[in-house]
Coordinates of C-alpha atoms and ligand atoms in Angstrom, one line a residue:
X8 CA 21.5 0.5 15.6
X9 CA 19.6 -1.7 13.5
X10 CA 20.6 -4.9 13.4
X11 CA 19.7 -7.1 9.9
X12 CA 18.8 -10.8 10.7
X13 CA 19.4 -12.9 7.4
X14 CA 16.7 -14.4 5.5
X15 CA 16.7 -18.1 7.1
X16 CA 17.4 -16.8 10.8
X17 CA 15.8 -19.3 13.1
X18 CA 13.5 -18.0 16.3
X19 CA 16.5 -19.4 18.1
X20 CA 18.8 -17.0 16.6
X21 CA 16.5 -14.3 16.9
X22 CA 16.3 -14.7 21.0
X23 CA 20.0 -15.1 21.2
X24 CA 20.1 -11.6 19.4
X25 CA 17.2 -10.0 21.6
X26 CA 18.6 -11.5 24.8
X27 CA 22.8 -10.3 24.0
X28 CA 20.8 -6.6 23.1
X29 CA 19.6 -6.3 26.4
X30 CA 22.6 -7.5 28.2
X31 CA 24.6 -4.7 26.3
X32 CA 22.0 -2.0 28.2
X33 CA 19.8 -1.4 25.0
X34 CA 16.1 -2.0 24.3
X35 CA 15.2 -4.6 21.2
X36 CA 12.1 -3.9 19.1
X37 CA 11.2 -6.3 16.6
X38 CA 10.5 -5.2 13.1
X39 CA 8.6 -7.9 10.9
X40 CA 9.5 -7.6 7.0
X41 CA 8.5 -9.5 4.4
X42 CA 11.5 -11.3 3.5
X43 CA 13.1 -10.7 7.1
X44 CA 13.2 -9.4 10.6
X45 CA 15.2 -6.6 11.6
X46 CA 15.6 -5.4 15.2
X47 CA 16.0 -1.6 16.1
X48 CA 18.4 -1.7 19.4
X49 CA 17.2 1.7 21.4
X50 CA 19.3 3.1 23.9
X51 CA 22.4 5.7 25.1
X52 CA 23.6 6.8 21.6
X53 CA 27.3 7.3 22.9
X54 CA 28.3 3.8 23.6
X55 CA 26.0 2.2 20.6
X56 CA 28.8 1.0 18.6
X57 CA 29.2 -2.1 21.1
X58 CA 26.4 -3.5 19.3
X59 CA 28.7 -3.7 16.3
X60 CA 29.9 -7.0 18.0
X61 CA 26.4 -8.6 17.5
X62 CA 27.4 -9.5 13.9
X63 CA 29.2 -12.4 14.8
X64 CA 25.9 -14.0 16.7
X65 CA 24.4 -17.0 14.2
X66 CA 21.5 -15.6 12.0
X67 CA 22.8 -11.6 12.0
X68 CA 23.5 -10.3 8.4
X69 CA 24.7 -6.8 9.5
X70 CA 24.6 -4.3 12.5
X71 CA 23.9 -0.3 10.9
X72 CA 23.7 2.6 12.4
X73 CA 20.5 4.7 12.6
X74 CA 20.6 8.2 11.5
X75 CA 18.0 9.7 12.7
X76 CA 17.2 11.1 16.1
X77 CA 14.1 9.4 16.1
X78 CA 14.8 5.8 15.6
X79 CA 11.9 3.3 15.6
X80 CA 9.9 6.0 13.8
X81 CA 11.8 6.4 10.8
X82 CA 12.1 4.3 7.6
X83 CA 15.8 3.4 8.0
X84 CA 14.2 1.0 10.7
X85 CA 11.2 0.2 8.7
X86 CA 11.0 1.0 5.3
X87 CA 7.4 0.0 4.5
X88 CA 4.1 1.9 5.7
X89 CA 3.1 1.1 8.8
X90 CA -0.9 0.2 8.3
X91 CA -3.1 0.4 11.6
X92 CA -6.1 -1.6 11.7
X93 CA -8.2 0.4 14.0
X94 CA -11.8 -1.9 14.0
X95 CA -12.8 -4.4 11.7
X96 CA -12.2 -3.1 7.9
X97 CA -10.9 0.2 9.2
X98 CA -7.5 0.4 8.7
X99 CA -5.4 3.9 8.4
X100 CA -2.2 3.8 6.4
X101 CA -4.2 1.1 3.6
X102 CA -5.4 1.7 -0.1
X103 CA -8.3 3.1 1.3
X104 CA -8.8 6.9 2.5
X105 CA -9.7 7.2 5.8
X106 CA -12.6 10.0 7.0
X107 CA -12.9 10.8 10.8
X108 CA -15.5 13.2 11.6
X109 CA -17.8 14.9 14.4
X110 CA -18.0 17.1 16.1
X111 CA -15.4 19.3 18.3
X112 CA -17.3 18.5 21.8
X113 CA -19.5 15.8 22.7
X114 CA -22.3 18.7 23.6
X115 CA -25.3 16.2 24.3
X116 CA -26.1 11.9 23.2
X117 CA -28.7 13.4 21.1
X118 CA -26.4 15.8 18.5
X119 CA -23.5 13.1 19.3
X120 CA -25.8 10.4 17.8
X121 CA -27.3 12.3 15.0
X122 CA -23.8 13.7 13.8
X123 CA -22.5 9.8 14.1
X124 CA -25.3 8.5 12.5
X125 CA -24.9 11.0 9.8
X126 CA -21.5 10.7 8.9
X127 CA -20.9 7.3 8.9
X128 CA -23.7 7.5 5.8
X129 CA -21.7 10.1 4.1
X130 CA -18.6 7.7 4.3
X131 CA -16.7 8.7 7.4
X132 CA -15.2 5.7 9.2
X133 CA -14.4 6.9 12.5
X134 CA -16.9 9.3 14.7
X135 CA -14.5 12.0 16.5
X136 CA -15.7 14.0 19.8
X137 CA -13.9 15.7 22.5
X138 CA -15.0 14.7 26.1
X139 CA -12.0 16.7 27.7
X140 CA -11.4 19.8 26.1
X141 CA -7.9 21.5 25.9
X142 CA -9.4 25.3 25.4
X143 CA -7.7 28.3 25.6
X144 CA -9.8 29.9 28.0
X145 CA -10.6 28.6 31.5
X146 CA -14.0 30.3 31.0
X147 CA -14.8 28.7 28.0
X148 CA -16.7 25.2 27.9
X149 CA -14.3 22.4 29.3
X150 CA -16.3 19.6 27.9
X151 CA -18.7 16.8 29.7
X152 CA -15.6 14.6 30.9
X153 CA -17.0 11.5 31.9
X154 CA -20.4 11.9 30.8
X155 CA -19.9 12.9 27.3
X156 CA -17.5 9.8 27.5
X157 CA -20.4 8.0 28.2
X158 CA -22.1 9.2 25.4
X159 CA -19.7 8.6 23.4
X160 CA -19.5 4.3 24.5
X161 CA -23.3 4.8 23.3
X162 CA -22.5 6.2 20.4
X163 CA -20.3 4.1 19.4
X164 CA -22.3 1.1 20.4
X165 CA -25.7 2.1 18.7
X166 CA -24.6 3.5 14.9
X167 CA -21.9 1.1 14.9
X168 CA -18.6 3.0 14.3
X169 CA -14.9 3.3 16.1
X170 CA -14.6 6.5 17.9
X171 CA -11.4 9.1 18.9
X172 CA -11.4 11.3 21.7
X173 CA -8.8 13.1 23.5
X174 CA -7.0 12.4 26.6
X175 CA -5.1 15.4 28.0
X176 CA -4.4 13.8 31.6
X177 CA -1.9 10.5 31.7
X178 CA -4.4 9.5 34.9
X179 CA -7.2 9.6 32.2
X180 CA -5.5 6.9 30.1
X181 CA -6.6 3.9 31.1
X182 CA -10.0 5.1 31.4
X183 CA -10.4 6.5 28.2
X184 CA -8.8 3.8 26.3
X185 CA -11.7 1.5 27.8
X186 CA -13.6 3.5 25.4
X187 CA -11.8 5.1 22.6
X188 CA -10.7 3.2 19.6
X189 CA -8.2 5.6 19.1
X190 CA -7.0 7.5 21.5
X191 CA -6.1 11.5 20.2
X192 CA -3.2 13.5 21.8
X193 CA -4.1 17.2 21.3
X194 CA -1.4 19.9 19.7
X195 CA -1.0 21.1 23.2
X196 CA 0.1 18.0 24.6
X197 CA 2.4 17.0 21.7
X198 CA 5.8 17.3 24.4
X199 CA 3.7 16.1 27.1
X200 CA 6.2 13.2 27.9
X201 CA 4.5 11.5 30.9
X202 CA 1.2 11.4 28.9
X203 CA 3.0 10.3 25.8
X204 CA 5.0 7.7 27.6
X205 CA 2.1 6.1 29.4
X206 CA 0.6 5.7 25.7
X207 CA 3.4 3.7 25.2
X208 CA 1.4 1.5 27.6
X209 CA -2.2 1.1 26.3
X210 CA -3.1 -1.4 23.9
X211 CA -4.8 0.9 21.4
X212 CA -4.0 3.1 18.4
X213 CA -2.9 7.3 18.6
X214 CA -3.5 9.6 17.4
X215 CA -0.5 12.4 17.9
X216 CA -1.5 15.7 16.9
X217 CA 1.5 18.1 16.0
X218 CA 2.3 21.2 17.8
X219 CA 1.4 24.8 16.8
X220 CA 5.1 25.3 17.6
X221 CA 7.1 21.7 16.6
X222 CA 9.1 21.3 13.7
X223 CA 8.7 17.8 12.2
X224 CA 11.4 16.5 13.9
X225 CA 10.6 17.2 17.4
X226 CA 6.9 15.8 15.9
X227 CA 8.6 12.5 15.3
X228 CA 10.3 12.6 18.3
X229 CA 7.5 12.5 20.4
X230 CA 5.9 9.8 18.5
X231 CA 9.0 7.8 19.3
X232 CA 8.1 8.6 22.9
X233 CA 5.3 6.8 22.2
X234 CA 6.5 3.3 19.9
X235 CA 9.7 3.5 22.0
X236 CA 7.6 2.9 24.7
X237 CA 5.8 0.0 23.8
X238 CA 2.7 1.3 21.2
X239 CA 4.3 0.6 18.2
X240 CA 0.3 2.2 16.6
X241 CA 0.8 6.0 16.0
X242 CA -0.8 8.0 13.6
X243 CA 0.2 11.5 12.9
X244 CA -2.0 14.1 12.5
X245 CA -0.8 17.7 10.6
X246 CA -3.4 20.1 12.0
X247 CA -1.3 23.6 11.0
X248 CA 1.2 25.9 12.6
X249 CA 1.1 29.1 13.8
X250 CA 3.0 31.5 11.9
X251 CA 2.9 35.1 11.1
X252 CA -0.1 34.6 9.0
X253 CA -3.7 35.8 10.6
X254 CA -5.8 35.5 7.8
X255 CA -6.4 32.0 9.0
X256 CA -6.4 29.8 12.4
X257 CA -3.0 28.1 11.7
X258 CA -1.4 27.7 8.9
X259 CA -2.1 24.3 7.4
X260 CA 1.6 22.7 6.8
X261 CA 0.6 20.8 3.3
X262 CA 4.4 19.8 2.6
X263 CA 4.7 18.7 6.4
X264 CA 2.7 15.5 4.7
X265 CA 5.1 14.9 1.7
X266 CA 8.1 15.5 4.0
X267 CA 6.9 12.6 6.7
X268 CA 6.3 10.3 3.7
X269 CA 9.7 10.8 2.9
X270 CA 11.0 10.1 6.5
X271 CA 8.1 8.2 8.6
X272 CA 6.7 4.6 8.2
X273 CA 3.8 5.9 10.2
X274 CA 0.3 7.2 8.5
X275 CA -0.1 10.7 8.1
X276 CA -3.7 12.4 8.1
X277 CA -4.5 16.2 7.6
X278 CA -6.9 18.1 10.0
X279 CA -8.2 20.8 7.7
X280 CA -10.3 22.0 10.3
X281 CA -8.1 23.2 12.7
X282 CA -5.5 24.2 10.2
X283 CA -7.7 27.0 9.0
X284 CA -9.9 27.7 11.5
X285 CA -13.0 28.4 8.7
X286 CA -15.5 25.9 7.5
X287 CA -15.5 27.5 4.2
X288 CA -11.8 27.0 3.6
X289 CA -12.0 22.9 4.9
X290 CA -13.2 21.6 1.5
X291 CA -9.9 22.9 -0.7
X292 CA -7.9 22.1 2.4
X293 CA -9.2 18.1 2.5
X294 CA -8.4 17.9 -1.2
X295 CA -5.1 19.5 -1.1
X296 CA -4.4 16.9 1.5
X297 CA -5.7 14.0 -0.5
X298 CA -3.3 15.6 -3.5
X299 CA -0.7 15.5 -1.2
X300 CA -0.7 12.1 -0.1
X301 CA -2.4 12.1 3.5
X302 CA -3.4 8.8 4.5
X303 CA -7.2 10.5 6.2
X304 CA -8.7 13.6 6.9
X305 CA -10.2 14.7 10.4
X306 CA -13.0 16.8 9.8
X307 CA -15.5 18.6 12.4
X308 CA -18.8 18.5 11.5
X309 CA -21.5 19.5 13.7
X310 CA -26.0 19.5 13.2
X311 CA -25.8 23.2 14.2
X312 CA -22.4 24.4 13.9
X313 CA -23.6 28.5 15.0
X314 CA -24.3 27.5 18.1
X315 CA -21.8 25.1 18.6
X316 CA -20.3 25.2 22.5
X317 CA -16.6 24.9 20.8
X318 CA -14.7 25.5 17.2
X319 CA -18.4 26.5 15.0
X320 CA -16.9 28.6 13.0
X321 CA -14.2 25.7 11.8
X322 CA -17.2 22.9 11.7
X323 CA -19.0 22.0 8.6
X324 CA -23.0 21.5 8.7
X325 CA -24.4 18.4 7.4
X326 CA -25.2 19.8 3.8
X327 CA -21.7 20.9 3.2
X328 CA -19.7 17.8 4.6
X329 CA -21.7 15.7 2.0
X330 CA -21.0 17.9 -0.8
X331 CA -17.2 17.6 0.2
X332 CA -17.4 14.0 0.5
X333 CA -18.8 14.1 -3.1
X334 CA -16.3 16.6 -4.2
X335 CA -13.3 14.5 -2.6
X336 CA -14.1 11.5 -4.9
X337 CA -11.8 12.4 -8.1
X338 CA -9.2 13.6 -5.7
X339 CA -8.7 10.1 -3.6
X340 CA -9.0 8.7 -7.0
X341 CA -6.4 10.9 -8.9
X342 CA -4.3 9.9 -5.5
X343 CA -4.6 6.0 -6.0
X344 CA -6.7 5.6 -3.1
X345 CA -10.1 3.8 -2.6
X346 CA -12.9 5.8 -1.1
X347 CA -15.6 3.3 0.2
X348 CA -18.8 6.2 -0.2
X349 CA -21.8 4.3 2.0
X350 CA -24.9 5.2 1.0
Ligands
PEP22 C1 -9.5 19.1 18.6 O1 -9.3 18.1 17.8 O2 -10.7 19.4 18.9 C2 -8.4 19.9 19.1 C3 -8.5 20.5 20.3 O3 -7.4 20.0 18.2 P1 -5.9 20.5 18.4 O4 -5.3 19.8 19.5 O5 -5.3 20.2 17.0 O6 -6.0 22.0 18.6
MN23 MN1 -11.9 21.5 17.9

């Protein structure tokens, strides 16, 4: 239920409110408007219309119910865009357009720093790298763990730019968010509910990566695993489906963007790299999602990508992720966003 406090509700009224929710067995979460605060009450749906009675407490204008299976996460509860400020003039969800891009692994400090360094000139905001790798294959690379998480502090520390990496393990968490700016749930996690709880926990944006296999609403739900947990800071990330198509890696799910805008407060980015599996297809994939409204774009980039240790064939080399940043510039444009191009 959402429960409407009026304009001039005191702080007073607003713990009365709080404090009768959780006596009636439900979990307040504060919503700050503009003009007003509203509270989402989370709980057992069947016996939610006891909260009706809260409209007779001083400073309540109305009690609704929410529609949607995923509560906190929709736009009944929150109406406006949810901005997440993930360093210092990085913000995703904003006017602005937001690049993350690196490479798939964390292979060695020496590409990792050369990629960063590189990027962040080109105009990407946020360095991505994968310390633990979710492959396919047991046989294939697994990532440095640890150590490339270790590259990755220096990284981050010596160019100067917010980094995402994985986590895959809810043990891994805490450690990981010592490091990470943002901390990325993969597509094969996306229902992994003990991970996605204990996010719930850490004080750091996510980064939730849909499924190859999750409609949108089961993507929202498990964001609200996340927010209903406590980490109200989740960004969604469309990074294709699988379908009967082969021609490419996934399929990317361009309308997947437009339908979250329509139902999600939360920032939407596009992944054109996984989504098509082919570095040659990632430029008119990044533009279709700037067209389309995505709040950023995760793009793998790597110095070398034929002889990369994981997802070459998908990374763009250094020549061709400037000429898309170039190329993207009418696009964010056309779309009413800024595009801060260093150089
Ligand atoms: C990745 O970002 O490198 C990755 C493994 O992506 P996904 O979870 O979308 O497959
Ligand atoms: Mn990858």
């Amino acid at each position: 239920m959402i429960i409407v406090l009026k304009p001039d509700a005191t702080k007073k009224d607003l713990e009365q409110v709080k404090k009768k929710i959780v006596s009636l067995g439900y979990k307040p979460h504060v919503i700050h408007g503009k003009t007003r605060k509203v509270i989402g009450a989370v709980g057992d749906e069947r016996g939610k219309f006891i909260l009706q009675t809260l409209e007779s407490l001083p400073g309540v204008e109305k009690v609704v119910p929410i529609l949607s299976p995923y509560k906190l996460a929709s736009k009944e509860v929150k109406p406006v865009k949810t901005k997440i400020r993930v360093a210092p003039g990085v913000v995703i969800g904003g006017d602005e357009l937001v690049v993350i891009a690196g490479p798939c692994s964390i292979e060695n400090e020496k590409m990792l720093i050369e990629t960063a360094r590189f990027v962040k000139e080109k105009g990407a905001k946020i360095l991505r790298g994968g310390a633990f790798k979710p492959r396919t294959s047991p046989y294939s690379f697994q990532g440095l763990e640890r150590k490339g998480l270790k590259y990755l502090a220096r990284a981050r520390e010596v160019v100067g730019i917010p980094v995402i990496t994985e986590v895959m393990n809810p043990g891994d968490v805490e450690m990981i968010a010592e490091v990470a700016d943002i901390l990325q749930v993969g597509a094969r996690n996306v229902q992994n509910f003990a991970l996605l709880k204990k996010l719930g926990k850490v004080k750091k944006p996510v980064l939730l990566k849909r499924g190859m296999m999750t409609t949108i609403t089961e993507f929202l739900m498990s964001a609200e695993y996340i927010i209903s947990s406590g980490n109200p800071r989740v960004i969604l990330c469309e990074r294709g489906i699988r379908t009967f198509e082969n021609a490419t890696r996934n399929t990317l799910d361009i309308s997947a963007v437009a339908v979250l805008a329509e139902r999600t407060h939360l920032p939407v980015i596009v992944d054109p790299s996984h989504a098509t599996g082919y570095s040659r297809y990632v430029p008119a994939m990044a533009k279709a999602a700037v067209a389309a409204g995505a709040d950023g774009l995760m793009i793998e980039v790597h110095p070398e990508p034929e002889s990369a240790l994981s997802d070459g064939p998908q990374s763009l080399d250094f020549p061709s992720f400037e000429k898309m940043m170039e190329e993207l510039v009418p696009f964010v444009r056309a779309a009413g966003r800024t595009f801060s191009l260093a150089r």
